[in-house]
PDB file of C-alpha atoms in Angstrom:
ATOM      1  CA  UNK A  22     125.254 117.048 103.114  1.00  0.00           C
ATOM      2  CA  UNK A  23     121.755 117.177 101.744  1.00  0.00           C
ATOM      3  CA  UNK A  24     120.739 119.372  98.728  1.00  0.00           C
ATOM      4  CA  UNK A  25     118.053 121.655 100.157  1.00  0.00           C
ATOM      5  CA  UNK A  26     115.535 123.039  97.756  1.00  0.00           C
ATOM      6  CA  UNK A  27     113.170 126.003  98.499  1.00  0.00           C
ATOM      7  CA  UNK A  28     109.819 126.683  96.844  1.00  0.00           C
ATOM      8  CA  UNK A  29     107.608 129.576  98.022  1.00  0.00           C
ATOM      9  CA  UNK A  30     104.124 130.320  97.026  1.00  0.00           C
ATOM     10  CA  UNK A  31     100.763 131.494  98.498  1.00  0.00           C
ATOM     11  CA  UNK A  32      99.191 128.012  97.843  1.00  0.00           C
ATOM     12  CA  UNK A  33      95.610 129.372  98.130  1.00  0.00           C
ATOM     13  CA  UNK A  34      92.750 126.876  97.291  1.00  0.00           C
ATOM     14  CA  UNK A  35      95.401 124.045  97.124  1.00  0.00           C
ATOM     15  CA  UNK A  36      94.799 121.931  93.898  1.00  0.00           C
ATOM     16  CA  UNK A  37      96.521 119.275  91.714  1.00  0.00           C
ATOM     17  CA  UNK A  38      98.675 121.832  90.012  1.00  0.00           C
ATOM     18  CA  UNK A  39     100.379 122.765  93.356  1.00  0.00           C
ATOM     19  CA  UNK A  40     100.855 119.133  93.991  1.00  0.00           C
ATOM     20  CA  UNK A  41     102.564 118.652  90.597  1.00  0.00           C
ATOM     21  CA  UNK A  42     104.979 121.508  91.129  1.00  0.00           C
ATOM     22  CA  UNK A  43     105.821 120.319  94.625  1.00  0.00           C
ATOM     23  CA  UNK A  44     106.508 116.849  93.299  1.00  0.00           C
ATOM     24  CA  UNK A  45     108.812 118.143  90.640  1.00  0.00           C
ATOM     25  CA  UNK A  46     110.736 120.218  93.238  1.00  0.00           C
ATOM     26  CA  UNK A  47     111.023 117.281  95.598  1.00  0.00           C
ATOM     27  CA  UNK A  48     112.394 115.074  92.891  1.00  0.00           C
ATOM     28  CA  UNK A  49     115.096 117.646  92.182  1.00  0.00           C
ATOM     29  CA  UNK A  50     116.546 117.946  95.847  1.00  0.00           C
ATOM     30  CA  UNK A  51     117.148 115.823  98.946  1.00  0.00           C
ATOM     31  CA  UNK A  52     115.141 118.094 101.268  1.00  0.00           C
ATOM     32  CA  UNK A  53     112.242 120.273 100.239  1.00  0.00           C
ATOM     33  CA  UNK A  54     111.380 123.474 102.404  1.00  0.00           C
ATOM     34  CA  UNK A  55     108.189 125.301 101.308  1.00  0.00           C
ATOM     35  CA  UNK A  56     107.569 128.786 102.149  1.00  0.00           C
ATOM     36  CA  UNK A  57     104.022 129.747 102.455  1.00  0.00           C
ATOM     37  CA  UNK A  58     103.769 133.391 101.701  1.00  0.00           C
ATOM     38  CA  UNK A  59     101.764 135.428 104.213  1.00  0.00           C
ATOM     39  CA  UNK A  60      98.464 137.042 103.511  1.00  0.00           C
ATOM     40  CA  UNK A  61     100.107 140.432 103.822  1.00  0.00           C
ATOM     41  CA  UNK A  62     102.622 139.458 101.286  1.00  0.00           C
ATOM     42  CA  UNK A  63      99.949 138.370  98.812  1.00  0.00           C
ATOM     43  CA  UNK A  64      98.014 141.761  99.298  1.00  0.00           C
ATOM     44  CA  UNK A  65     101.102 143.778  98.755  1.00  0.00           C
ATOM     45  CA  UNK A  66     102.488 141.726  95.791  1.00  0.00           C
ATOM     46  CA  UNK A  67      99.238 140.599  94.076  1.00  0.00           C
ATOM     47  CA  UNK A  68      96.584 143.117  95.433  1.00  0.00           C
ATOM     48  CA  UNK A  69      94.402 140.256  96.956  1.00  0.00           C
ATOM     49  CA  UNK A  70      94.142 138.447 100.206  1.00  0.00           C
ATOM     50  CA  UNK A  71      94.139 134.683 100.054  1.00  0.00           C
ATOM     51  CA  UNK A  72      90.684 132.874 100.581  1.00  0.00           C
ATOM     52  CA  UNK A  73      92.326 130.249 102.790  1.00  0.00           C
ATOM     53  CA  UNK A  74      94.118 131.707 105.980  1.00  0.00           C
ATOM     54  CA  UNK A  75      97.995 131.324 106.207  1.00  0.00           C
ATOM     55  CA  UNK A  76      97.724 128.697 108.995  1.00  0.00           C
ATOM     56  CA  UNK A  77      95.340 126.512 107.155  1.00  0.00           C
ATOM     57  CA  UNK A  78      97.462 126.637 103.948  1.00  0.00           C
ATOM     58  CA  UNK A  79     100.592 125.668 105.947  1.00  0.00           C
ATOM     59  CA  UNK A  80      98.640 122.824 107.717  1.00  0.00           C
ATOM     60  CA  UNK A  81      97.865 121.397 104.187  1.00  0.00           C
ATOM     61  CA  UNK A  82     101.295 121.449 102.917  1.00  0.00           C
ATOM     62  CA  UNK A  83     102.724 119.866 106.288  1.00  0.00           C
ATOM     63  CA  UNK A  84     100.594 116.765 105.450  1.00  0.00           C
ATOM     64  CA  UNK A  85     102.240 116.241 102.100  1.00  0.00           C
ATOM     65  CA  UNK A  86     104.943 113.553 101.934  1.00  0.00           C
ATOM     66  CA  UNK A  87     106.847 115.524  99.244  1.00  0.00           C
ATOM     67  CA  UNK A  88     107.458 118.405 101.747  1.00  0.00           C
ATOM     68  CA  UNK A  89     109.937 118.073 104.586  1.00  0.00           C
ATOM     69  CA  UNK A  90     109.478 121.540 106.194  1.00  0.00           C
ATOM     70  CA  UNK A  91     106.950 124.310 106.001  1.00  0.00           C
ATOM     71  CA  UNK A  92     107.786 127.833 107.152  1.00  0.00           C
ATOM     72  CA  UNK A  93     105.580 131.081 106.752  1.00  0.00           C
ATOM     73  CA  UNK A  94     107.565 133.689 105.023  1.00  0.00           C
ATOM     74  CA  UNK A  95     107.413 137.445 104.235  1.00  0.00           C
ATOM     75  CA  UNK A  96     110.934 137.521 103.084  1.00  0.00           C
ATOM     76  CA  UNK A  97     112.505 135.722  99.949  1.00  0.00           C
ATOM     77  CA  UNK A  98     115.721 137.764  99.813  1.00  0.00           C
ATOM     78  CA  UNK A  99     118.689 135.697  98.834  1.00  0.00           C
ATOM     79  CA  UNK A 100     120.842 136.414 101.707  1.00  0.00           C
ATOM     80  CA  UNK A 101     118.221 134.972 103.955  1.00  0.00           C
ATOM     81  CA  UNK A 102     117.609 131.901 101.787  1.00  0.00           C
ATOM     82  CA  UNK A 103     121.306 131.233 101.204  1.00  0.00           C
ATOM     83  CA  UNK A 104     122.525 132.091 104.871  1.00  0.00           C
ATOM     84  CA  UNK A 105     119.911 130.885 107.218  1.00  0.00           C
ATOM     85  CA  UNK A 106     118.338 128.072 105.305  1.00  0.00           C
ATOM     86  CA  UNK A 107     121.409 126.858 103.406  1.00  0.00           C
ATOM     87  CA  UNK A 108     119.361 126.686 100.244  1.00  0.00           C
ATOM     88  CA  UNK A 109     121.185 125.162  97.129  1.00  0.00           C
ATOM     89  CA  UNK A 110     118.299 125.484  94.633  1.00  0.00           C
ATOM     90  CA  UNK A 111     115.380 127.970  94.623  1.00  0.00           C
ATOM     91  CA  UNK A 112     112.577 126.586  92.543  1.00  0.00           C
ATOM     92  CA  UNK A 113     110.379 128.816  90.426  1.00  0.00           C
ATOM     93  CA  UNK A 114     107.138 127.656  88.674  1.00  0.00           C
ATOM     94  CA  UNK A 115     106.516 128.181  85.162  1.00  0.00           C
ATOM     95  CA  UNK A 116     102.906 129.394  84.969  1.00  0.00           C
ATOM     96  CA  UNK A 117     101.436 127.971  88.139  1.00  0.00           C
ATOM     97  CA  UNK A 118      99.355 130.729  89.853  1.00  0.00           C
ATOM     98  CA  UNK A 119     100.122 131.051  93.529  1.00  0.00           C
ATOM     99  CA  UNK A 120     103.705 129.790  93.270  1.00  0.00           C
ATOM    100  CA  UNK A 121     106.630 132.179  92.715  1.00  0.00           C
ATOM    101  CA  UNK A 122     107.920 132.392  89.144  1.00  0.00           C
ATOM    102  CA  UNK A 123     111.300 133.608  88.104  1.00  0.00           C
ATOM    103  CA  UNK A 124     110.204 137.466  87.717  1.00  0.00           C
ATOM    104  CA  UNK A 125     109.439 137.329  91.549  1.00  0.00           C
ATOM    105  CA  UNK A 126     112.825 135.910  92.541  1.00  0.00           C
ATOM    106  CA  UNK A 127     114.773 138.996  91.743  1.00  0.00           C
ATOM    107  CA  UNK A 128     118.133 139.074  93.359  1.00  0.00           C
ATOM    108  CA  UNK A 129     118.460 135.372  93.685  1.00  0.00           C
ATOM    109  CA  UNK A 130     121.572 134.192  91.767  1.00  0.00           C
ATOM    110  CA  UNK A 131     120.665 132.735  88.421  1.00  0.00           C
ATOM    111  CA  UNK A 132     122.749 129.561  89.002  1.00  0.00           C
ATOM    112  CA  UNK A 133     120.487 128.737  91.956  1.00  0.00           C
ATOM    113  CA  UNK A 134     117.163 129.140  90.348  1.00  0.00           C
ATOM    114  CA  UNK A 135     115.469 126.072  88.659  1.00  0.00           C
ATOM    115  CA  UNK A 136     112.293 126.632  86.709  1.00  0.00           C
ATOM    116  CA  UNK A 137     109.936 123.602  87.119  1.00  0.00           C
ATOM    117  CA  UNK A 138     107.287 122.669  84.598  1.00  0.00           C
ATOM    118  CA  UNK A 139     103.815 124.295  85.118  1.00  0.00           C
ATOM    119  CA  UNK A 140     101.060 122.444  86.962  1.00  0.00           C
ATOM    120  CA  UNK A 141      98.148 120.850  85.101  1.00  0.00           C
ATOM    121  CA  UNK A 142      95.627 123.161  86.739  1.00  0.00           C
ATOM    122  CA  UNK A 143      95.428 126.611  88.084  1.00  0.00           C
ATOM    123  CA  UNK A 144      93.439 128.293  90.762  1.00  0.00           C
ATOM    124  CA  UNK A 145      92.138 130.689  88.028  1.00  0.00           C
ATOM    125  CA  UNK A 146      90.916 127.870  86.004  1.00  0.00           C
ATOM    126  CA  UNK A 147      89.154 126.207  88.877  1.00  0.00           C
ATOM    127  CA  UNK A 148      87.471 129.400  89.896  1.00  0.00           C
ATOM    128  CA  UNK A 149      86.367 130.187  86.202  1.00  0.00           C
ATOM    129  CA  UNK A 150      84.906 126.689  85.928  1.00  0.00           C
ATOM    130  CA  UNK A 151      82.936 127.196  89.098  1.00  0.00           C
ATOM    131  CA  UNK A 152      81.594 130.521  88.051  1.00  0.00           C
ATOM    132  CA  UNK A 153      80.613 129.275  84.568  1.00  0.00           C
ATOM    133  CA  UNK A 154      78.895 126.163  86.117  1.00  0.00           C
ATOM    134  CA  UNK A 155      76.928 128.305  88.531  1.00  0.00           C
ATOM    135  CA  UNK A 156      75.914 130.739  85.742  1.00  0.00           C
ATOM    136  CA  UNK A 157      74.711 127.963  83.406  1.00  0.00           C
ATOM    137  CA  UNK A 158      72.631 126.557  86.369  1.00  0.00           C
ATOM    138  CA  UNK A 159      70.913 129.752  87.011  1.00  0.00           C
ATOM    139  CA  UNK A 160      70.281 130.384  83.377  1.00  0.00           C
ATOM    140  CA  UNK A 161      68.442 127.039  83.202  1.00  0.00           C
ATOM    141  CA  UNK A 162      66.354 127.819  86.125  1.00  0.00           C
TER     142      UNK A 162
END
């Protein structure tokens, strides 16, 4: 029976940091199911609506070789993960924005959670660099 891994995140403004985390997760299981958190979940949990709509975020993930299945989710409760999906490992990202960390996986038995290394890049860093670049261009003009 294949070991099913589950990784949930918003995956807004998809970048190489997301790809790193997904690659680490896929190496640690036979089948990787990715839960794309809804816009409503993001607003409720983090106070901001994603820039990229849910359907587009899901489509990006569906085209990655490391991802076996993509589902839109609002619910990451352990009984749903373990029962309906048959998940053996729930992955948490260490410091990658837009991917759930250990603190957000409350109620998932500790023995099922595996913390992955952080990705090389974060959405926040990308946005900061873009803003800085734009400001430096306008100050030169």
